[in-house]
């Protein structure tokens, strides 16, 4: 029986104190003075986001490109959208590239991670920031906060955003209820096996930035394992001290249902398993089952004994190798999505 309460790891506490800042710490004027010859690219992976992508693009272009030349390149990666995402983004002032065009000649992969990889391949900035395209009430500090530490401090290689994520439900608004997969899956996994990363407030945040030279050296996992894999791989590549996080305030976006969160969690487990194998902590040559069985109430194919329909989903993940390894095979010319 323990006589004392557990305490925060000294390493995690020191890192969180030293490497955590707020978006308010990085005003545009300061970043313009620090930018020098660095080029900055902002990449938005987008699949069927016509309702939100235009406002995000317009805000970045107006405040960070037209008013001040902080961002040099704004790219939206159209990830096989079936709506008007590409047209809306282009009309708002972004350069639009197709995920499939940037990966032409390579194996066809699906999911957010592959769209991010395509965006990195299309961008030419020394610093590349990634922003999700489903954000509402987007503000310029989401970009300036991410790139600030990279422009000012040469020892920082990667910056992760964190924020409050309100969850709106029938009972009201839960101020931080939006991070369900983080609290139930990602955080326990990282604390158990990669405790150095325990200081990241939101390891699954979709807003982050890094130096191109570093981002090109890590693989991009398809699906929802990409953020988990990136943190683990960057920890191995550059070390904890080269990683930082920035408080971006509040993030508003749409939330997925519980079944979708289950599929996301399964992909994160697959991602962690692969990295545990690399460490020799999981049996080599083995892998978890690649499918997830779920139950949907009612439905046209509901089984009488269950009153539910059995739904099986593929939750396996694949990895696009580091861009640096495939650069000769990537199109030199960006091709706009139709």
mmCIF file of C-alpha atoms in Angstrom:
data_model
loop_
_atom_site.group_PDB
_atom_site.id
_atom_site.type_symbol
_atom_site.label_atom_id
_atom_site.label_comp_id
_atom_site.label_asym_id
_atom_site.label_seq_id
_atom_site.Cartn_x
_atom_site.Cartn_y
_atom_site.Cartn_z
ATOM 1 C CA UNK A 1 0.000 0.000 0.000
ATOM 2 C CA UNK A 2 1.362 3.421 -0.989
ATOM 3 C CA UNK A 3 2.089 5.927 1.749
ATOM 4 C CA UNK A 4 2.249 8.946 -0.562
ATOM 5 C CA UNK A 5 0.227 10.263 -3.451
ATOM 6 C CA UNK A 6 1.790 9.930 -6.941
ATOM 7 C CA UNK A 7 3.409 13.093 -8.253
ATOM 8 C CA UNK A 8 4.154 14.497 -11.662
ATOM 9 C CA UNK A 9 7.363 13.270 -13.232
ATOM 10 C CA UNK A 10 10.098 15.905 -12.816
ATOM 11 C CA UNK A 11 10.897 15.552 -16.527
ATOM 12 C CA UNK A 12 7.298 16.174 -17.567
ATOM 13 C CA UNK A 13 6.862 19.057 -15.141
ATOM 14 C CA UNK A 14 10.061 20.744 -16.283
ATOM 15 C CA UNK A 15 9.204 20.301 -19.954
ATOM 16 C CA UNK A 16 5.639 21.560 -19.543
ATOM 17 C CA UNK A 17 6.913 24.629 -17.730
ATOM 18 C CA UNK A 18 9.692 25.386 -20.191
ATOM 19 C CA UNK A 19 8.031 24.431 -23.480
ATOM 20 C CA UNK A 20 4.442 25.608 -22.992
ATOM 21 C CA UNK A 21 3.383 29.057 -24.155
ATOM 22 C CA UNK A 22 0.194 30.884 -25.109
ATOM 23 C CA UNK A 23 -0.791 32.180 -28.526
ATOM 24 C CA UNK A 24 -0.771 35.642 -26.961
ATOM 25 C CA UNK A 25 2.986 35.316 -26.482
ATOM 26 C CA UNK A 26 3.494 35.392 -30.255
ATOM 27 C CA UNK A 27 2.167 38.681 -31.688
ATOM 28 C CA UNK A 28 2.439 39.151 -35.429
ATOM 29 C CA UNK A 29 4.944 41.999 -35.193
ATOM 30 C CA UNK A 30 7.337 39.868 -33.193
ATOM 31 C CA UNK A 31 7.062 37.039 -35.691
ATOM 32 C CA UNK A 32 7.654 39.334 -38.652
ATOM 33 C CA UNK A 33 10.891 40.523 -37.044
ATOM 34 C CA UNK A 34 11.983 36.944 -36.386
ATOM 35 C CA UNK A 35 10.912 35.468 -39.717
ATOM 36 C CA UNK A 36 13.958 36.493 -41.728
ATOM 37 C CA UNK A 37 14.341 34.412 -44.864
ATOM 38 C CA UNK A 38 12.080 31.617 -43.639
ATOM 39 C CA UNK A 39 9.084 30.763 -45.799
ATOM 40 C CA UNK A 40 5.893 29.750 -44.001
ATOM 41 C CA UNK A 41 3.281 27.416 -45.456
ATOM 42 C CA UNK A 42 -0.156 26.664 -44.011
ATOM 43 C CA UNK A 43 -1.829 23.410 -45.077
ATOM 44 C CA UNK A 44 -5.481 22.472 -44.565
ATOM 45 C CA UNK A 45 -6.452 18.852 -45.238
ATOM 46 C CA UNK A 46 -10.126 18.940 -46.232
ATOM 47 C CA UNK A 47 -12.733 16.340 -47.065
ATOM 48 C CA UNK A 48 -16.261 17.651 -47.596
ATOM 49 C CA UNK A 49 -15.681 20.848 -45.615
ATOM 50 C CA UNK A 50 -17.386 23.398 -47.867
ATOM 51 C CA UNK A 51 -19.281 24.823 -44.873
ATOM 52 C CA UNK A 52 -16.156 25.927 -42.981
ATOM 53 C CA UNK A 53 -13.076 25.915 -45.206
ATOM 54 C CA UNK A 54 -13.853 29.223 -46.929
ATOM 55 C CA UNK A 55 -13.961 31.250 -43.714
ATOM 56 C CA UNK A 56 -10.672 29.756 -42.501
ATOM 57 C CA UNK A 57 -8.910 30.478 -45.777
ATOM 58 C CA UNK A 58 -10.294 34.022 -45.938
ATOM 59 C CA UNK A 59 -9.133 34.768 -42.391
ATOM 60 C CA UNK A 60 -5.592 33.537 -42.994
ATOM 61 C CA UNK A 61 -5.314 35.361 -46.307
ATOM 62 C CA UNK A 62 -6.669 38.665 -44.972
ATOM 63 C CA UNK A 63 -4.770 38.824 -41.686
ATOM 64 C CA UNK A 64 -1.548 36.900 -42.359
ATOM 65 C CA UNK A 65 -0.933 37.351 -46.082
ATOM 66 C CA UNK A 66 -2.546 40.593 -47.283
ATOM 67 C CA UNK A 67 -2.163 42.757 -44.172
ATOM 68 C CA UNK A 68 1.261 41.360 -43.252
ATOM 69 C CA UNK A 69 3.352 38.926 -45.316
ATOM 70 C CA UNK A 70 3.796 36.355 -42.559
ATOM 71 C CA UNK A 71 2.334 33.364 -44.404
ATOM 72 C CA UNK A 72 3.831 32.814 -47.845
ATOM 73 C CA UNK A 73 1.725 29.895 -49.004
ATOM 74 C CA UNK A 74 -1.793 28.682 -48.211
ATOM 75 C CA UNK A 75 -2.715 25.231 -49.485
ATOM 76 C CA UNK A 76 -5.928 23.241 -49.177
ATOM 77 C CA UNK A 77 -5.587 19.528 -49.890
ATOM 78 C CA UNK A 78 -8.836 18.264 -51.359
ATOM 79 C CA UNK A 79 -9.100 14.749 -49.956
ATOM 80 C CA UNK A 80 -11.533 13.276 -52.487
ATOM 81 C CA UNK A 81 -14.390 15.571 -51.504
ATOM 82 C CA UNK A 82 -17.800 15.032 -53.061
ATOM 83 C CA UNK A 83 -19.035 18.540 -52.255
ATOM 84 C CA UNK A 84 -17.761 22.005 -53.251
ATOM 85 C CA UNK A 85 -14.788 22.069 -50.880
ATOM 86 C CA UNK A 86 -12.258 22.705 -53.646
ATOM 87 C CA UNK A 87 -14.262 25.466 -55.320
ATOM 88 C CA UNK A 88 -15.009 27.261 -52.052
ATOM 89 C CA UNK A 89 -11.377 27.097 -50.915
ATOM 90 C CA UNK A 90 -10.086 28.365 -54.241
ATOM 91 C CA UNK A 91 -12.597 31.224 -54.331
ATOM 92 C CA UNK A 92 -11.487 32.253 -50.820
ATOM 93 C CA UNK A 93 -7.885 32.528 -51.928
ATOM 94 C CA UNK A 94 -6.195 29.183 -51.297
ATOM 95 C CA UNK A 95 -4.198 27.105 -53.702
ATOM 96 C CA UNK A 96 -6.029 23.777 -53.973
ATOM 97 C CA UNK A 97 -4.231 20.518 -54.680
ATOM 98 C CA UNK A 98 -5.695 17.067 -54.992
ATOM 99 C CA UNK A 99 -4.528 14.336 -52.632
ATOM 100 C CA UNK A 100 -4.415 11.845 -55.489
ATOM 101 C CA UNK A 101 -2.463 14.189 -57.759
ATOM 102 C CA UNK A 102 0.288 14.655 -55.177
ATOM 103 C CA UNK A 103 0.556 10.893 -54.618
ATOM 104 C CA UNK A 104 0.276 9.897 -58.267
ATOM 105 C CA UNK A 105 2.393 6.818 -58.975
ATOM 106 C CA UNK A 106 2.393 5.757 -55.326
ATOM 107 C CA UNK A 107 0.089 3.209 -53.659
ATOM 108 C CA UNK A 108 -3.381 4.632 -53.099
ATOM 109 C CA UNK A 109 -4.018 5.258 -49.400
ATOM 110 C CA UNK A 110 -6.955 6.797 -47.611
ATOM 111 C CA UNK A 111 -7.512 9.029 -44.631
ATOM 112 C CA UNK A 112 -6.310 12.230 -43.058
ATOM 113 C CA UNK A 113 -2.689 11.168 -42.684
ATOM 114 C CA UNK A 114 -2.274 10.709 -46.412
ATOM 115 C CA UNK A 115 -3.834 14.122 -47.072
ATOM 116 C CA UNK A 116 -1.357 15.682 -44.640
ATOM 117 C CA UNK A 117 1.517 13.935 -46.407
ATOM 118 C CA UNK A 118 0.260 15.240 -49.748
ATOM 119 C CA UNK A 119 0.097 18.746 -48.296
ATOM 120 C CA UNK A 120 3.663 18.543 -47.055
ATOM 121 C CA UNK A 121 4.733 17.346 -50.496
ATOM 122 C CA UNK A 122 2.944 20.280 -52.140
ATOM 123 C CA UNK A 123 4.230 22.958 -49.759
ATOM 124 C CA UNK A 124 7.635 24.587 -50.062
ATOM 125 C CA UNK A 125 7.838 26.452 -46.753
ATOM 126 C CA UNK A 126 10.701 26.035 -44.298
ATOM 127 C CA UNK A 127 8.010 26.015 -41.601
ATOM 128 C CA UNK A 128 4.771 24.149 -42.298
ATOM 129 C CA UNK A 129 1.628 24.518 -40.173
ATOM 130 C CA UNK A 130 -1.334 22.141 -40.386
ATOM 131 C CA UNK A 131 -4.838 23.310 -39.496
ATOM 132 C CA UNK A 132 -8.033 21.248 -39.601
ATOM 133 C CA UNK A 133 -10.626 22.528 -42.066
ATOM 134 C CA UNK A 134 -13.713 21.990 -39.899
ATOM 135 C CA UNK A 135 -13.028 24.753 -37.358
ATOM 136 C CA UNK A 136 -15.698 27.335 -36.612
ATOM 137 C CA UNK A 137 -15.016 30.870 -35.412
ATOM 138 C CA UNK A 138 -11.429 30.531 -36.627
ATOM 139 C CA UNK A 139 -8.962 33.264 -35.621
ATOM 140 C CA UNK A 140 -5.463 34.114 -36.930
ATOM 141 C CA UNK A 141 -3.825 33.220 -33.605
ATOM 142 C CA UNK A 142 -4.341 29.550 -34.455
ATOM 143 C CA UNK A 143 -1.558 30.015 -37.008
ATOM 144 C CA UNK A 144 0.630 32.596 -35.264
ATOM 145 C CA UNK A 145 0.603 30.593 -32.047
ATOM 146 C CA UNK A 146 1.828 27.476 -33.825
ATOM 147 C CA UNK A 147 4.590 29.051 -35.869
ATOM 148 C CA UNK A 148 5.763 31.497 -33.180
ATOM 149 C CA UNK A 149 8.135 29.190 -31.286
ATOM 150 C CA UNK A 150 9.566 27.870 -34.559
ATOM 151 C CA UNK A 151 10.393 31.324 -35.918
ATOM 152 C CA UNK A 152 11.798 32.680 -32.654
ATOM 153 C CA UNK A 153 13.582 29.664 -31.138
ATOM 154 C CA UNK A 154 15.836 27.589 -33.419
ATOM 155 C CA UNK A 155 15.937 24.752 -30.868
ATOM 156 C CA UNK A 156 12.211 24.048 -31.363
ATOM 157 C CA UNK A 157 11.423 21.587 -34.158
ATOM 158 C CA UNK A 158 7.705 20.893 -33.663
ATOM 159 C CA UNK A 159 4.795 22.686 -31.966
ATOM 160 C CA UNK A 160 1.475 21.171 -30.928
ATOM 161 C CA UNK A 161 -1.632 23.204 -30.220
ATOM 162 C CA UNK A 162 -4.009 22.684 -27.307
ATOM 163 C CA UNK A 163 -7.283 24.337 -26.366
ATOM 164 C CA UNK A 164 -10.615 24.002 -24.621
ATOM 165 C CA UNK A 165 -13.039 21.892 -26.660
ATOM 166 C CA UNK A 166 -16.645 22.516 -25.584
ATOM 167 C CA UNK A 167 -19.078 19.671 -26.191
ATOM 168 C CA UNK A 168 -22.645 20.771 -26.798
ATOM 169 C CA UNK A 169 -25.252 18.235 -25.729
ATOM 170 C CA UNK A 170 -28.890 18.016 -24.744
ATOM 171 C CA UNK A 171 -27.956 18.725 -21.118
ATOM 172 C CA UNK A 172 -25.959 21.831 -21.984
ATOM 173 C CA UNK A 173 -22.326 22.631 -22.742
ATOM 174 C CA UNK A 174 -19.448 20.699 -21.206
ATOM 175 C CA UNK A 175 -16.437 23.025 -21.328
ATOM 176 C CA UNK A 176 -13.837 20.330 -22.012
ATOM 177 C CA UNK A 177 -16.031 17.455 -23.107
ATOM 178 C CA UNK A 178 -14.704 17.302 -26.651
ATOM 179 C CA UNK A 179 -11.583 15.269 -25.947
ATOM 180 C CA UNK A 180 -13.166 11.884 -25.361
ATOM 181 C CA UNK A 181 -10.756 9.768 -27.414
ATOM 182 C CA UNK A 182 -7.827 11.615 -25.866
ATOM 183 C CA UNK A 183 -8.900 10.854 -22.309
ATOM 184 C CA UNK A 184 -10.120 7.295 -22.878
ATOM 185 C CA UNK A 185 -7.471 6.047 -25.316
ATOM 186 C CA UNK A 186 -4.574 8.262 -26.345
ATOM 187 C CA UNK A 187 -3.544 9.675 -22.977
ATOM 188 C CA UNK A 188 -3.517 6.316 -21.144
ATOM 189 C CA UNK A 189 -1.504 4.731 -23.961
ATOM 190 C CA UNK A 190 1.097 7.489 -24.038
ATOM 191 C CA UNK A 191 1.413 7.598 -20.248
ATOM 192 C CA UNK A 192 1.939 3.849 -20.102
ATOM 193 C CA UNK A 193 4.502 3.458 -22.865
ATOM 194 C CA UNK A 194 5.836 6.926 -23.725
ATOM 195 C CA UNK A 195 5.605 8.756 -20.377
ATOM 196 C CA UNK A 196 7.834 11.572 -21.646
ATOM 197 C CA UNK A 197 4.843 12.711 -23.732
ATOM 198 C CA UNK A 198 2.500 12.903 -20.734
ATOM 199 C CA UNK A 199 2.842 16.693 -20.604
ATOM 200 C CA UNK A 200 1.016 17.227 -23.899
ATOM 201 C CA UNK A 201 -2.421 18.548 -23.044
ATOM 202 C CA UNK A 202 -3.992 17.363 -26.296
ATOM 203 C CA UNK A 203 -1.850 14.821 -28.116
ATOM 204 C CA UNK A 204 -4.549 14.330 -30.770
ATOM 205 C CA UNK A 205 -4.930 18.012 -31.628
ATOM 206 C CA UNK A 206 -5.212 18.608 -35.357
ATOM 207 C CA UNK A 207 -3.323 21.911 -35.254
ATOM 208 C CA UNK A 208 0.467 21.686 -35.248
ATOM 209 C CA UNK A 209 3.527 22.978 -37.069
ATOM 210 C CA UNK A 210 7.063 21.857 -37.687
ATOM 211 C CA UNK A 211 10.206 22.474 -39.630
ATOM 212 C CA UNK A 212 10.056 20.926 -43.074
ATOM 213 C CA UNK A 213 13.448 19.274 -42.636
ATOM 214 C CA UNK A 214 12.082 17.317 -39.664
ATOM 215 C CA UNK A 215 8.573 16.592 -40.954
ATOM 216 C CA UNK A 216 10.023 15.078 -44.114
ATOM 217 C CA UNK A 217 11.868 12.486 -42.014
ATOM 218 C CA UNK A 218 8.865 10.865 -40.317
ATOM 219 C CA UNK A 219 6.210 8.565 -41.811
ATOM 220 C CA UNK A 220 2.577 9.652 -41.950
ATOM 221 C CA UNK A 221 0.073 7.088 -40.713
ATOM 222 C CA UNK A 222 -3.233 6.928 -42.546
ATOM 223 C CA UNK A 223 -6.478 7.547 -40.737
ATOM 224 C CA UNK A 224 -6.720 8.790 -37.176
ATOM 225 C CA UNK A 225 -3.409 7.357 -35.999
ATOM 226 C CA UNK A 226 -1.413 10.148 -37.627
ATOM 227 C CA UNK A 227 -1.194 12.492 -34.634
ATOM 228 C CA UNK A 228 -0.237 9.713 -32.226
ATOM 229 C CA UNK A 229 2.422 8.374 -34.559
ATOM 230 C CA UNK A 230 3.861 11.815 -35.232
ATOM 231 C CA UNK A 231 4.410 12.582 -31.557
ATOM 232 C CA UNK A 232 6.017 9.212 -30.864
ATOM 233 C CA UNK A 233 8.213 9.306 -33.963
ATOM 234 C CA UNK A 234 9.336 12.889 -33.353
ATOM 235 C CA UNK A 235 10.182 12.052 -29.748
ATOM 236 C CA UNK A 236 12.480 9.323 -31.055
ATOM 237 C CA UNK A 237 13.898 11.523 -33.815
ATOM 238 C CA UNK A 238 14.576 14.888 -32.153
ATOM 239 C CA UNK A 239 13.946 14.348 -28.436
ATOM 240 C CA UNK A 240 11.483 15.872 -25.992
ATOM 241 C CA UNK A 241 13.236 19.218 -25.651
ATOM 242 C CA UNK A 242 12.724 19.973 -29.351
ATOM 243 C CA UNK A 243 8.947 19.624 -28.960
ATOM 244 C CA UNK A 244 6.668 22.382 -27.653
ATOM 245 C CA UNK A 245 2.987 23.160 -27.150
ATOM 246 C CA UNK A 246 0.923 26.331 -27.370
ATOM 247 C CA UNK A 247 -2.404 27.232 -25.780
ATOM 248 C CA UNK A 248 -4.733 28.357 -28.593
ATOM 249 C CA UNK A 249 -7.714 29.177 -26.406
ATOM 250 C CA UNK A 250 -10.954 27.532 -27.518
ATOM 251 C CA UNK A 251 -11.618 25.283 -30.480
ATOM 252 C CA UNK A 252 -15.099 24.872 -31.922
ATOM 253 C CA UNK A 253 -15.835 22.189 -34.493
ATOM 254 C CA UNK A 254 -18.257 19.392 -35.182
ATOM 255 C CA UNK A 255 -18.145 16.293 -33.007
ATOM 256 C CA UNK A 256 -18.491 12.687 -34.078
ATOM 257 C CA UNK A 257 -20.755 10.059 -32.582
ATOM 258 C CA UNK A 258 -19.607 7.377 -30.165
ATOM 259 C CA UNK A 259 -19.303 4.663 -32.800
ATOM 260 C CA UNK A 260 -16.985 6.854 -34.877
ATOM 261 C CA UNK A 261 -14.881 7.559 -31.800
ATOM 262 C CA UNK A 262 -14.569 3.815 -31.289
ATOM 263 C CA UNK A 263 -13.154 3.414 -34.780
ATOM 264 C CA UNK A 264 -10.725 6.251 -34.153
ATOM 265 C CA UNK A 265 -9.587 4.589 -30.929
ATOM 266 C CA UNK A 266 -8.989 1.298 -32.697
ATOM 267 C CA UNK A 267 -6.753 2.997 -35.266
ATOM 268 C CA UNK A 268 -4.773 4.643 -32.486
ATOM 269 C CA UNK A 269 -4.283 1.223 -30.873
ATOM 270 C CA UNK A 270 -2.981 -0.171 -34.175
ATOM 271 C CA UNK A 271 -0.597 2.762 -34.466
ATOM 272 C CA UNK A 272 0.716 2.302 -30.940
ATOM 273 C CA UNK A 273 1.128 -1.445 -31.487
ATOM 274 C CA UNK A 274 3.364 -0.869 -34.518
ATOM 275 C CA UNK A 275 5.609 1.436 -32.503
ATOM 276 C CA UNK A 276 5.724 -0.942 -29.572
ATOM 277 C CA UNK A 277 6.960 -3.568 -32.018
ATOM 278 C CA UNK A 278 9.697 -1.194 -33.150
ATOM 279 C CA UNK A 279 10.797 -0.939 -29.517
ATOM 280 C CA UNK A 280 10.704 -4.713 -29.098
ATOM 281 C CA UNK A 281 7.848 -4.454 -26.585
ATOM 282 C CA UNK A 282 5.328 -6.322 -28.739
ATOM 283 C CA UNK A 283 5.765 -9.686 -30.407
ATOM 284 C CA UNK A 284 7.463 -9.245 -33.789
ATOM 285 C CA UNK A 285 5.644 -10.430 -36.882
ATOM 286 C CA UNK A 286 2.229 -10.196 -35.255
ATOM 287 C CA UNK A 287 -0.503 -7.602 -35.526
ATOM 288 C CA UNK A 288 -3.934 -7.039 -33.997
ATOM 289 C CA UNK A 289 -7.083 -7.862 -35.941
ATOM 290 C CA UNK A 290 -7.775 -5.261 -38.595
ATOM 291 C CA UNK A 291 -11.536 -5.123 -38.140
ATOM 292 C CA UNK A 292 -13.836 -3.735 -35.465
ATOM 293 C CA UNK A 293 -17.301 -5.198 -34.915
ATOM 294 C CA UNK A 294 -19.912 -2.704 -33.760
ATOM 295 C CA UNK A 295 -23.666 -2.788 -33.286
ATOM 296 C CA UNK A 296 -26.210 -0.397 -34.754
ATOM 297 C CA UNK A 297 -29.682 -0.306 -33.271
ATOM 298 C CA UNK A 298 -32.421 -1.125 -35.733
ATOM 299 C CA UNK A 299 -31.465 -1.023 -39.392
ATOM 300 C CA UNK A 300 -32.692 -3.000 -42.367
ATOM 301 C CA UNK A 301 -30.478 -5.975 -41.533
ATOM 302 C CA UNK A 302 -31.032 -6.069 -37.780
ATOM 303 C CA UNK A 303 -30.872 -9.551 -36.310
ATOM 304 C CA UNK A 304 -34.125 -10.470 -34.514
ATOM 305 C CA UNK A 305 -32.337 -11.841 -31.464
ATOM 306 C CA UNK A 306 -30.312 -8.650 -31.050
ATOM 307 C CA UNK A 307 -32.592 -5.935 -32.411
ATOM 308 C CA UNK A 308 -29.346 -4.555 -33.779
ATOM 309 C CA UNK A 309 -27.435 -4.644 -37.014
ATOM 310 C CA UNK A 310 -23.863 -5.942 -36.913
ATOM 311 C CA UNK A 311 -21.456 -3.535 -38.597
ATOM 312 C CA UNK A 312 -17.846 -4.476 -39.314
ATOM 313 C CA UNK A 313 -15.316 -1.750 -40.101
ATOM 314 C CA UNK A 314 -11.737 -1.895 -41.307
ATOM 315 C CA UNK A 315 -9.627 -0.115 -38.668
ATOM 316 C CA UNK A 316 -6.205 -1.146 -39.902
ATOM 317 C CA UNK A 317 -3.707 1.586 -40.657
ATOM 318 C CA UNK A 318 -1.027 1.993 -43.277
ATOM 319 C CA UNK A 319 1.911 4.357 -43.408
ATOM 320 C CA UNK A 320 3.183 6.642 -46.104
ATOM 321 C CA UNK A 321 6.992 6.509 -45.783
ATOM 322 C CA UNK A 322 8.880 9.703 -44.949
ATOM 323 C CA UNK A 323 8.656 12.238 -47.751
ATOM 324 C CA UNK A 324 12.436 12.477 -47.875
ATOM 325 C CA UNK A 325 12.560 8.816 -48.935
ATOM 326 C CA UNK A 326 10.057 9.292 -51.768
ATOM 327 C CA UNK A 327 10.859 12.808 -52.960
ATOM 328 C CA UNK A 328 12.147 11.661 -56.405
ATOM 329 C CA UNK A 329 8.764 9.990 -57.044
ATOM 330 C CA UNK A 330 6.575 12.913 -55.985
ATOM 331 C CA UNK A 331 5.275 15.265 -58.697
ATOM 332 C CA UNK A 332 7.428 18.359 -58.962
ATOM 333 C CA UNK A 333 4.537 20.421 -60.214
ATOM 334 C CA UNK A 334 1.444 20.839 -58.079
ATOM 335 C CA UNK A 335 -1.742 20.018 -59.930
ATOM 336 C CA UNK A 336 -4.920 21.803 -58.881
ATOM 337 C CA UNK A 337 -7.908 19.665 -58.032
ATOM 338 C CA UNK A 338 -10.786 19.886 -60.456
#
